[in-house]
Amino acid sequence: MNRLLMVLFLFVSCYCFSQQRAEMTDLEKARYDSTIVGETVPEFSLLSSTLSEVNISEFKGVNLIIDVWATWCVPCLKEAPYFHELKEKYQNDTLKFISISVDNFPKEWLAFLEVKGINKEAQYFAGYDENHPVIWFVTNIDIENGRYHSYSKLPRFLIIDKNQKIINREASVPSVEKLLEQIRALN
């Protein structure tokens, strides 16, 4: 019974996060525009699994496939094995796969990785801070009655090229063959 309640809670939490809507401010629109296809990735830092700071610019020179996820997001957890399978099969010197958590607390994120036995290599933490550019990537814009609204969607898969240009901010989920096609198109 407790497991059922926990699963239900996680599902509702993930759904609420993905359906949260608020009218967009000019600042939110500008943030969204800074993460559109063809633009250079805004500079930002992440925490590695050793809690050291890593700048996104450190990945310049390699194509990146990025999984933005959260430990409480059931669809994220379902896609994770597929993402790791692609990583094992296709990662090389010019193509890297990284996962970025938007959980609230780094210690809980690290504990989750430990309990689940998830390899901590290429795992990063952004946190859920509306001012962090990773959150801008998970924001979608919707127009309703002529007004802009924003809502967030997880999981989100991004493709960034070796020059740090955004190739796709809404790449297919890894469980679908289309992501593999998008990866192959990088070469």
XYZ file of N, CA, C and O in Angstrom:
748
model
N 0.829 -1.190 0.000
C 0.000 0.000 0.000
C 0.878 1.259 0.000
O 0.590 2.197 -0.716
N 1.939 1.248 0.844
C 2.825 2.411 0.898
C 3.502 2.661 -0.437
O 3.691 3.799 -0.835
N 3.893 1.576 -1.133
C 4.533 1.715 -2.444
C 3.564 2.333 -3.443
O 3.942 3.181 -4.238
N 2.318 1.911 -3.391
C 1.308 2.440 -4.290
C 1.110 3.927 -4.046
O 1.034 4.717 -4.992
N 1.049 4.325 -2.788
C 0.908 5.744 -2.456
C 2.119 6.547 -2.919
O 1.972 7.656 -3.430
N 3.320 5.971 -2.768
C 4.534 6.656 -3.195
C 4.544 6.842 -4.713
O 4.845 7.909 -5.217
N 4.179 5.792 -5.445
C 4.127 5.877 -6.906
C 3.089 6.911 -7.326
O 3.340 7.730 -8.219
N 1.944 6.912 -6.694
C 0.898 7.880 -7.004
C 1.387 9.298 -6.723
O 1.189 10.206 -7.535
N 2.045 9.497 -5.602
C 2.589 10.808 -5.259
C 3.603 11.265 -6.298
O 3.569 12.416 -6.741
N 4.508 10.377 -6.695
C 5.511 10.736 -7.691
C 4.874 11.073 -9.028
O 5.266 12.030 -9.699
N 3.887 10.323 -9.431
C 3.204 10.585 -10.693
C 2.520 11.948 -10.655
O 2.646 12.744 -11.575
N 1.800 12.221 -9.574
C 1.100 13.503 -9.445
C 2.107 14.651 -9.407
O 1.906 15.686 -10.051
N 3.205 14.480 -8.700
C 4.237 15.520 -8.636
C 4.800 15.816 -10.011
O 4.953 16.966 -10.404
N 5.127 14.771 -10.752
C 5.684 14.937 -12.094
C 4.668 15.617 -13.003
O 4.989 16.521 -13.761
N 3.410 15.185 -12.907
C 2.361 15.772 -13.739
C 2.184 17.248 -13.405
O 2.099 18.085 -14.297
N 2.156 17.571 -12.131
C 1.981 18.975 -11.729
C 3.134 19.823 -12.229
O 2.942 20.935 -12.708
N 4.352 19.317 -12.120
C 5.520 20.062 -12.613
C 5.377 20.310 -14.103
O 5.605 21.403 -14.581
N 4.959 19.296 -14.841
C 4.901 19.427 -16.291
C 3.715 20.266 -16.741
O 3.711 20.783 -17.843
N 2.705 20.440 -15.908
C 1.519 21.185 -16.311
C 1.428 22.570 -15.683
O 0.476 23.290 -15.929
N 2.405 22.934 -14.879
C 2.382 24.236 -14.232
C 2.366 25.321 -15.298
O 3.167 25.312 -16.213
N 1.445 26.241 -15.203
C 1.311 27.290 -16.197
C 1.293 28.637 -15.487
O 0.666 28.816 -14.472
N 1.969 29.568 -16.083
C 1.962 30.926 -15.563
C 2.184 31.858 -16.738
O 2.911 31.527 -17.663
N 1.537 32.999 -16.719
C 1.734 33.937 -17.813
C 3.198 34.358 -17.839
O 3.799 34.644 -16.811
N 3.756 34.380 -19.027
C 5.176 34.684 -19.161
C 5.447 36.175 -19.011
O 4.725 37.003 -19.545
N 6.505 36.462 -18.318
C 6.973 37.840 -18.225
C 7.938 38.092 -19.385
O 8.371 37.166 -20.067
N 8.302 39.338 -19.592
C 9.273 39.668 -20.636
C 10.608 38.977 -20.365
O 11.275 38.518 -21.294
N 10.987 38.885 -19.101
C 12.237 38.217 -18.741
C 12.175 36.735 -19.107
O 13.128 36.185 -19.660
N 11.052 36.083 -18.818
C 10.907 34.669 -19.171
C 10.976 34.471 -20.678
O 11.596 33.524 -21.157
N 10.346 35.355 -21.437
C 10.404 35.265 -22.897
C 11.844 35.415 -23.373
O 12.293 34.694 -24.258
N 12.581 36.361 -22.789
C 13.988 36.566 -23.169
C 14.814 35.336 -22.835
O 15.678 34.933 -23.617
N 14.570 34.726 -21.688
C 15.282 33.506 -21.308
C 14.983 32.383 -22.283
O 15.874 31.673 -22.725
N 13.701 32.233 -22.616
C 13.310 31.196 -23.563
C 13.998 31.440 -24.906
O 14.539 30.528 -25.511
N 13.987 32.677 -25.367
C 14.612 33.013 -26.650
C 16.109 32.731 -26.647
O 16.685 32.456 -27.689
N 16.743 32.800 -25.479
C 18.191 32.544 -25.407
C 18.498 31.056 -25.508
O 19.655 30.674 -25.603
N 17.469 30.220 -25.488
C 17.686 28.770 -25.566
C 17.030 28.170 -26.804
O 16.726 26.985 -26.827
N 16.815 28.981 -27.837
C 16.189 28.445 -29.041
C 17.237 27.857 -29.977
O 18.427 28.163 -29.884
N 16.781 27.020 -30.876
C 17.652 26.340 -31.824
C 18.450 27.375 -32.624
O 17.915 28.383 -33.062
N 19.743 27.089 -32.763
C 20.635 27.971 -33.509
C 21.408 28.935 -32.639
O 22.434 29.465 -33.057
N 20.932 29.171 -31.431
C 21.624 30.072 -30.506
C 22.749 29.330 -29.790
O 22.731 28.107 -29.673
N 23.712 30.086 -29.303
C 24.774 29.514 -28.480
C 24.212 29.264 -27.082
O 23.449 30.073 -26.564
N 24.592 28.161 -26.500
C 24.131 27.821 -25.150
C 24.554 28.926 -24.184
O 25.718 29.339 -24.178
N 23.628 29.437 -23.366
C 24.033 30.418 -22.366
C 25.023 29.780 -21.383
O 24.897 28.599 -21.063
N 26.006 30.528 -20.954
C 26.997 29.994 -20.015
C 26.314 29.701 -18.681
O 25.521 30.493 -18.184
N 26.592 28.528 -18.127
C 26.087 28.186 -16.806
C 26.977 27.128 -16.188
O 27.774 26.495 -16.872
N 26.844 26.987 -14.876
C 27.640 25.991 -14.171
C 26.717 24.944 -13.560
O 25.535 25.164 -13.342
N 27.314 23.787 -13.322
C 26.635 22.649 -12.732
C 27.504 22.113 -11.606
O 28.698 22.435 -11.540
N 26.925 21.283 -10.771
C 27.713 20.557 -9.781
C 27.897 19.138 -10.286
O 26.943 18.489 -10.715
N 29.125 18.653 -10.217
C 29.385 17.258 -10.579
C 28.974 16.374 -9.401
O 28.619 16.871 -8.332
N 29.065 15.085 -9.593
C 28.711 14.162 -8.513
C 29.700 14.220 -7.352
O 29.436 13.691 -6.281
N 30.847 14.893 -7.550
C 31.790 15.118 -6.449
C 31.576 16.500 -5.831
O 32.361 16.941 -5.009
N 30.489 17.174 -6.290
C 30.094 18.514 -5.843
C 31.095 19.600 -6.229
O 31.128 20.663 -5.618
N 31.893 19.335 -7.265
C 32.754 20.385 -7.800
C 32.016 21.071 -8.945
O 31.167 20.488 -9.603
N 32.344 22.338 -9.140
C 31.665 23.127 -10.164
C 32.234 22.830 -11.551
O 33.444 22.744 -11.733
N 31.328 22.685 -12.516
C 31.698 22.433 -13.905
C 30.927 23.430 -14.759
O 29.707 23.566 -14.604
N 31.628 24.132 -15.649
C 30.973 25.062 -16.565
C 30.616 24.347 -17.854
O 31.376 23.503 -18.335
N 29.491 24.702 -18.426
C 29.054 24.069 -19.669
C 30.072 24.317 -20.784
O 30.248 23.473 -21.658
N 30.790 25.414 -20.721
C 31.790 25.717 -21.752
C 32.941 24.709 -21.748
O 33.661 24.592 -22.740
N 33.097 23.955 -20.662
C 34.130 22.924 -20.613
C 33.849 21.788 -21.603
O 34.735 20.999 -21.895
N 32.627 21.729 -22.099
C 32.254 20.691 -23.060
C 32.412 21.156 -24.510
O 32.062 20.417 -25.431
N 32.911 22.372 -24.705
C 33.094 22.871 -26.067
C 34.046 21.939 -26.807
O 35.030 21.471 -26.255
N 33.713 21.663 -28.066
C 34.539 20.771 -28.868
C 33.964 19.374 -29.002
O 34.466 18.575 -29.778
N 32.912 19.085 -28.221
C 32.228 17.792 -28.350
C 30.731 18.044 -28.519
O 30.191 19.027 -28.019
N 30.086 17.158 -29.243
C 28.625 17.190 -29.342
C 28.059 16.616 -28.054
O 28.592 15.639 -27.526
N 27.009 17.235 -27.544
C 26.406 16.805 -26.281
C 24.968 16.353 -26.474
O 24.194 17.032 -27.158
N 24.651 15.235 -25.868
C 23.265 14.794 -25.730
C 22.983 14.922 -24.237
O 23.675 14.322 -23.413
N 22.004 15.732 -23.886
C 21.743 16.052 -22.478
C 20.358 15.552 -22.079
O 19.372 15.815 -22.754
N 20.333 14.854 -20.962
C 19.091 14.389 -20.341
C 18.833 15.281 -19.133
O 19.619 15.279 -18.185
N 17.765 16.071 -19.164
C 17.375 16.885 -18.008
C 16.261 16.117 -17.313
O 15.239 15.797 -17.920
N 16.464 15.815 -16.031
C 15.574 14.920 -15.315
C 15.477 15.303 -13.847
O 16.148 16.219 -13.377
N 14.624 14.586 -13.119
C 14.502 14.736 -11.667
C 14.215 13.362 -11.067
O 13.592 12.515 -11.710
N 14.653 13.165 -9.847
C 14.489 11.857 -9.201
C 13.023 11.511 -8.965
O 12.673 10.342 -8.900
N 12.159 12.505 -8.848
C 10.748 12.267 -8.570
C 9.909 12.124 -9.845
O 8.708 11.885 -9.785
N 10.527 12.272 -10.995
C 9.821 12.259 -12.281
C 9.773 10.832 -12.835
O 10.780 10.313 -13.315
N 8.612 10.207 -12.777
C 8.454 8.820 -13.221
C 8.821 8.652 -14.702
O 9.576 7.738 -15.044
N 8.347 9.519 -15.619
C 8.759 9.358 -17.024
C 10.278 9.494 -17.208
O 10.863 8.824 -18.058
N 10.908 10.333 -16.400
C 12.371 10.480 -16.459
C 13.046 9.160 -16.128
O 13.992 8.739 -16.804
N 12.573 8.520 -15.082
C 13.166 7.263 -14.637
C 12.932 6.143 -15.646
O 13.777 5.266 -15.803
N 11.817 6.202 -16.358
C 11.539 5.192 -17.387
C 12.472 5.364 -18.584
O 12.849 4.384 -19.221
N 12.829 6.589 -18.916
C 13.691 6.852 -20.072
C 15.175 6.675 -19.751
O 15.978 6.463 -20.653
N 15.550 6.752 -18.491
C 16.966 6.687 -18.096
C 17.701 5.459 -18.621
O 18.808 5.595 -19.150
N 17.143 4.250 -18.515
C 17.881 3.089 -19.037
C 18.151 3.183 -20.539
O 19.218 2.781 -21.012
N 17.230 3.727 -21.292
C 17.416 3.889 -22.736
C 18.525 4.909 -23.023
O 19.347 4.724 -23.922
N 18.538 5.985 -22.230
C 19.568 7.006 -22.382
C 20.945 6.404 -22.104
O 21.892 6.613 -22.864
N 21.050 5.636 -21.034
C 22.334 5.028 -20.673
C 22.768 3.971 -21.690
O 23.966 3.809 -21.952
N 21.804 3.286 -22.288
C 22.121 2.322 -23.336
C 22.722 3.031 -24.561
O 23.722 2.572 -25.116
N 22.130 4.155 -24.955
C 22.688 4.934 -26.071
C 24.085 5.449 -25.717
O 24.989 5.429 -26.557
N 24.241 5.885 -24.476
C 25.543 6.384 -24.025
C 26.600 5.290 -24.144
O 27.694 5.529 -24.675
N 26.282 4.117 -23.652
C 27.249 3.011 -23.706
C 27.620 2.648 -25.139
O 28.766 2.307 -25.426
N 26.672 2.756 -26.024
C 26.881 2.321 -27.405
C 27.537 3.384 -28.288
O 28.352 3.062 -29.145
N 27.213 4.670 -28.063
C 27.627 5.699 -29.015
C 28.585 6.763 -28.480
O 29.129 7.534 -29.258
N 28.791 6.825 -27.176
C 29.681 7.865 -26.660
C 31.102 7.629 -27.146
O 31.599 6.511 -27.151
N 31.756 8.723 -27.539
C 33.153 8.662 -27.975
C 33.807 10.015 -27.706
O 33.230 10.834 -26.987
N 34.969 10.253 -28.296
C 35.700 11.502 -28.033
C 34.978 12.737 -28.546
O 35.233 13.842 -28.074
N 34.085 12.576 -29.515
C 33.398 13.735 -30.088
C 31.911 13.782 -29.738
O 31.211 14.706 -30.146
N 31.423 12.792 -28.993
C 30.021 12.737 -28.597
C 29.921 12.312 -27.140
O 30.353 11.227 -26.772
N 29.362 13.176 -26.307
C 29.208 12.890 -24.878
C 27.742 12.940 -24.485
O 26.957 13.724 -25.026
N 27.374 12.098 -23.543
C 26.032 12.032 -22.982
C 26.137 12.449 -21.519
O 26.923 11.858 -20.770
N 25.361 13.451 -21.125
C 25.363 13.859 -19.717
C 23.920 13.964 -19.222
O 22.999 14.214 -19.994
N 23.752 13.759 -17.932
C 22.455 13.889 -17.283
C 22.524 15.038 -16.297
O 23.494 15.149 -15.542
N 21.491 15.883 -16.313
C 21.439 17.037 -15.421
C 20.165 16.961 -14.590
O 19.059 16.968 -15.128
N 20.333 16.883 -13.281
C 19.207 16.811 -12.360
C 18.713 18.210 -11.999
O 19.503 19.105 -11.727
N 17.386 18.361 -11.974
C 16.782 19.607 -11.516
C 16.049 19.383 -10.196
O 15.063 20.038 -9.898
N 16.567 18.454 -9.404
C 16.023 18.245 -8.066
C 16.334 19.462 -7.193
O 17.143 20.313 -7.560
N 15.728 19.513 -6.027
C 15.912 20.664 -5.146
C 17.202 20.631 -4.330
O 17.773 21.677 -4.061
N 17.639 19.440 -3.931
C 18.758 19.360 -3.008
C 19.823 18.383 -3.501
O 19.506 17.218 -3.766
N 21.073 18.828 -3.596
C 22.119 17.944 -4.119
C 22.365 16.701 -3.266
O 22.660 15.638 -3.804
N 22.238 16.797 -1.956
C 22.490 15.625 -1.111
C 21.460 14.526 -1.365
O 21.805 13.345 -1.414
N 20.198 14.909 -1.549
C 19.158 13.922 -1.837
C 19.378 13.315 -3.215
O 19.168 12.118 -3.425
N 19.793 14.132 -4.179
C 20.100 13.646 -5.529
C 21.224 12.619 -5.478
O 21.124 11.543 -6.054
N 22.295 12.944 -4.743
C 23.413 12.007 -4.614
C 22.990 10.714 -3.909
O 23.404 9.624 -4.307
N 22.160 10.843 -2.888
C 21.675 9.658 -2.179
C 20.839 8.785 -3.119
O 20.960 7.558 -3.096
N 20.032 9.403 -3.962
C 19.232 8.659 -4.933
C 20.141 7.894 -5.892
O 19.907 6.711 -6.165
N 21.169 8.548 -6.409
C 22.107 7.875 -7.314
C 22.741 6.673 -6.633
O 22.882 5.598 -7.225
N 23.095 6.859 -5.372
C 23.733 5.792 -4.600
C 22.784 4.609 -4.388
O 23.137 3.461 -4.646
N 21.583 4.896 -3.916
C 20.602 3.846 -3.630
C 20.240 3.072 -4.894
O 20.106 1.847 -4.865
N 20.089 3.780 -6.005
C 19.701 3.137 -7.269
C 20.879 2.523 -8.012
O 20.700 1.869 -9.035
N 22.088 2.737 -7.501
C 23.266 2.171 -8.146
C 23.565 2.800 -9.504
O 24.096 2.145 -10.395
N 23.229 4.064 -9.658
C 23.448 4.764 -10.920
C 24.891 5.244 -10.982
O 25.393 5.859 -10.030
N 25.553 4.960 -12.091
C 26.920 5.417 -12.306
C 26.945 6.946 -12.227
O 26.211 7.620 -12.949
N 27.788 7.481 -11.374
C 27.813 8.924 -11.141
C 28.606 9.693 -12.188
O 28.550 10.917 -12.224
N 29.304 8.963 -13.053
C 30.040 9.629 -14.128
C 29.032 10.298 -15.065
O 28.022 9.713 -15.429
N 29.305 11.518 -15.439
C 28.449 12.300 -16.346
C 27.095 12.637 -15.738
O 26.137 12.906 -16.444
N 27.001 12.626 -14.401
C 25.800 13.059 -13.693
C 26.083 14.436 -13.100
O 27.106 14.631 -12.429
N 25.179 15.374 -13.342
C 25.363 16.745 -12.875
C 24.083 17.243 -12.220
O 23.000 16.739 -12.478
N 24.248 18.263 -11.400
C 23.129 18.834 -10.644
C 22.997 20.312 -10.980
O 23.966 21.066 -10.892
N 21.790 20.718 -11.388
C 21.515 22.134 -11.621
C 20.605 22.685 -10.532
O 20.661 23.855 -10.207
N 19.769 21.824 -9.976
C 18.794 22.284 -9.001
C 17.591 22.880 -9.707
O 17.609 23.102 -10.916
N 16.542 23.103 -8.951
C 15.366 23.730 -9.542
C 15.332 25.186 -9.124
O 14.711 25.579 -8.159
N 16.052 25.982 -9.875
C 16.129 27.420 -9.648
C 15.672 28.085 -10.933
O 16.281 27.893 -11.988
N 14.601 28.845 -10.867
C 14.041 29.450 -12.083
C 15.027 30.343 -12.820
O 14.839 30.641 -13.993
N 16.090 30.746 -12.157
C 17.096 31.581 -12.800
C 18.217 30.787 -13.453
O 19.113 31.359 -14.052
N 18.180 29.464 -13.315
C 19.227 28.635 -13.910
C 18.866 28.320 -15.362
O 17.749 27.905 -15.652
N 19.793 28.521 -16.297
C 19.487 28.268 -17.708
C 18.972 26.869 -18.019
O 18.225 26.703 -18.985
N 19.320 25.865 -17.236
C 18.790 24.532 -17.496
C 17.270 24.536 -17.355
O 16.556 23.885 -18.127
N 16.744 25.285 -16.414
C 15.295 25.389 -16.247
C 14.682 26.077 -17.467
O 13.588 25.741 -17.897
N 15.405 27.023 -18.052
C 14.890 27.673 -19.264
C 14.716 26.658 -20.377
O 13.817 26.773 -21.201
N 15.590 25.631 -20.419
C 15.475 24.598 -21.452
C 14.224 23.744 -21.285
O 13.709 23.213 -22.258
N 13.768 23.557 -20.063
C 12.600 22.693 -19.864
C 11.298 23.481 -19.941
O 10.224 22.927 -19.764
N 11.399 24.760 -20.230
C 10.220 25.610 -20.348
C 9.705 25.587 -21.782
O 10.469 25.734 -22.727
N 8.427 25.413 -21.904
C 7.750 25.510 -23.201
C 6.876 26.758 -23.193
O 6.431 27.202 -22.134
N 6.614 27.284 -24.367
C 5.713 28.424 -24.489
C 4.430 27.952 -25.151
O 4.451 27.176 -26.092
N 3.330 28.432 -24.657
C 2.026 28.125 -25.217
C 1.281 29.453 -25.347
O 1.441 30.336 -24.519
N 0.515 29.584 -26.396
C -0.290 30.798 -26.557
C -1.743 30.403 -26.371
O -2.264 29.523 -27.033
N -2.363 31.061 -25.415
C -3.763 30.784 -25.103
C -4.498 32.113 -25.062
O -4.111 33.014 -24.313
N -5.526 32.245 -25.889
C -6.283 33.497 -25.961
C -5.386 34.700 -26.219
O -5.563 35.769 -25.647
N -4.373 34.497 -27.071
C -3.484 35.596 -27.432
C -2.470 35.966 -26.370
O -1.753 36.951 -26.513
N -2.368 35.197 -25.290
C -1.412 35.496 -24.216
C -0.414 34.362 -24.110
O -0.758 33.202 -24.246
N 0.831 34.726 -23.857
C 1.877 33.727 -23.691
C 1.814 33.131 -22.293
O 1.599 33.837 -21.316
N 2.018 31.829 -22.225
C 2.097 31.130 -20.950
C 3.315 30.223 -21.011
O 3.719 29.786 -22.082
N 3.873 29.934 -19.882
C 4.992 28.998 -19.850
C 4.608 27.791 -19.014
O 3.798 27.886 -18.099
N 5.170 26.667 -19.375
C 5.006 25.467 -18.576
C 6.261 24.635 -18.750
O 6.992 24.780 -19.724
N 6.522 23.799 -17.803
C 7.743 22.994 -17.815
C 7.429 21.554 -18.156
O 6.356 21.057 -17.855
N 8.416 20.906 -18.780
C 8.229 19.520 -19.199
C 9.498 18.722 -18.909
O 10.584 19.112 -19.324
N 9.314 17.630 -18.209
C 10.387 16.675 -17.970
C 9.900 15.296 -18.385
O 8.701 15.037 -18.275
N 10.748 14.417 -18.822
C 12.163 14.662 -19.096
C 12.319 15.505 -20.358
O 11.411 15.578 -21.181
N 13.470 16.100 -20.481
C 13.791 16.909 -21.657
C 15.148 16.449 -22.152
O 16.084 16.288 -21.367
N 15.268 16.253 -23.433
C 16.522 15.836 -24.050
C 16.968 16.924 -25.014
O 16.172 17.414 -25.818
N 18.225 17.323 -24.882
C 18.792 18.415 -25.669
C 19.953 17.901 -26.497
O 20.668 16.997 -26.075
N 20.152 18.531 -27.637
C 21.331 18.244 -28.446
C 22.058 19.563 -28.670
O 21.481 20.528 -29.175
N 23.320 19.583 -28.269
C 24.181 20.753 -28.395
C 25.377 20.348 -29.241
O 26.002 19.316 -28.969
N 25.722 21.141 -30.248
C 26.845 20.740 -31.103
C 28.186 21.142 -30.502
O 28.248 21.808 -29.466
N 29.258 20.744 -31.166
C 30.614 20.967 -30.646
C 30.977 22.442 -30.535
O 31.896 22.804 -29.817
N 30.244 23.322 -31.240
C 30.465 24.768 -31.138
C 29.540 25.406 -30.113
O 29.448 26.619 -30.035
N 28.842 24.569 -29.370
C 27.907 24.957 -28.320
C 26.681 25.686 -28.869
O 26.075 26.508 -28.193
N 26.306 25.323 -30.076
C 25.052 25.803 -30.662
C 23.951 24.803 -30.317
O 24.165 23.593 -30.321
N 22.784 25.313 -30.032
C 21.649 24.467 -29.708
C 21.104 23.885 -31.012
O 20.678 24.621 -31.895
N 21.158 22.572 -31.120
C 20.663 21.875 -32.297
C 19.197 21.487 -32.108
O 18.388 21.609 -33.009
N 18.867 21.015 -30.912
C 17.498 20.592 -30.633
C 17.258 20.732 -29.135
O 17.970 20.140 -28.336
N 16.264 21.511 -28.757
C 15.942 21.683 -27.334
C 14.791 20.791 -26.909
O 14.386 20.775 -25.753
N 14.248 20.037 -27.862
C 13.170 19.092 -27.582
C 13.402 17.815 -28.378
O 12.551 17.374 -29.138
N 14.588 17.230 -28.189
C 14.920 15.995 -28.909
C 13.996 14.873 -28.455
O 13.405 14.922 -27.370
N 13.893 13.868 -29.299
C 13.043 12.716 -28.985
C 13.539 12.002 -27.733
O 14.721 12.070 -27.391
N 12.632 11.292 -27.088
C 13.017 10.483 -25.938
C 13.871 9.320 -26.430
O 13.717 8.862 -27.562
N 14.800 8.827 -25.618
C 15.707 7.766 -26.054
C 15.038 6.427 -26.362
O 15.609 5.611 -27.070
N 13.844 6.208 -25.852
C 13.164 4.947 -26.122
C 12.593 4.897 -27.542
O 12.082 3.869 -27.964
N 12.710 5.992 -28.268
C 12.216 6.073 -29.636
C 13.407 6.167 -30.582
O 14.375 6.882 -30.312
N 13.343 5.451 -31.676
C 14.434 5.396 -32.661
C 14.844 6.780 -33.176
O 15.973 6.989 -33.575
N 13.945 7.736 -33.124
C 14.208 9.065 -33.693
C 15.408 9.753 -33.038
O 16.147 10.462 -33.703
N 15.618 9.563 -31.744
C 16.780 10.187 -31.099
C 18.063 9.656 -31.711
O 19.005 10.420 -31.945
N 18.122 8.378 -31.983
C 19.304 7.797 -32.609
C 19.548 8.428 -33.980
O 20.680 8.748 -34.332
N 18.495 8.664 -34.731
C 18.628 9.347 -36.030
C 19.179 10.751 -35.840
O 20.027 11.204 -36.615
N 18.711 11.454 -34.803
C 19.182 12.808 -34.530
C 20.656 12.796 -34.121
O 21.413 13.689 -34.479
N 21.070 11.774 -33.394
C 22.477 11.630 -32.997
C 23.335 11.368 -34.219
O 24.391 11.989 -34.394
N 22.905 10.477 -35.063
C 23.673 10.159 -36.281
C 23.816 11.373 -37.181
O 24.822 11.515 -37.886
N 22.847 12.261 -37.190
C 22.887 13.455 -38.033
C 23.957 14.452 -37.583
O 24.333 15.345 -38.341
N 24.478 14.287 -36.371
C 25.539 15.187 -35.876
C 26.845 15.009 -36.629
O 27.671 15.911 -36.682
N 27.090 13.834 -37.166
C 28.375 13.549 -37.814
C 28.472 14.131 -39.194
O 27.709 14.341 -39.960
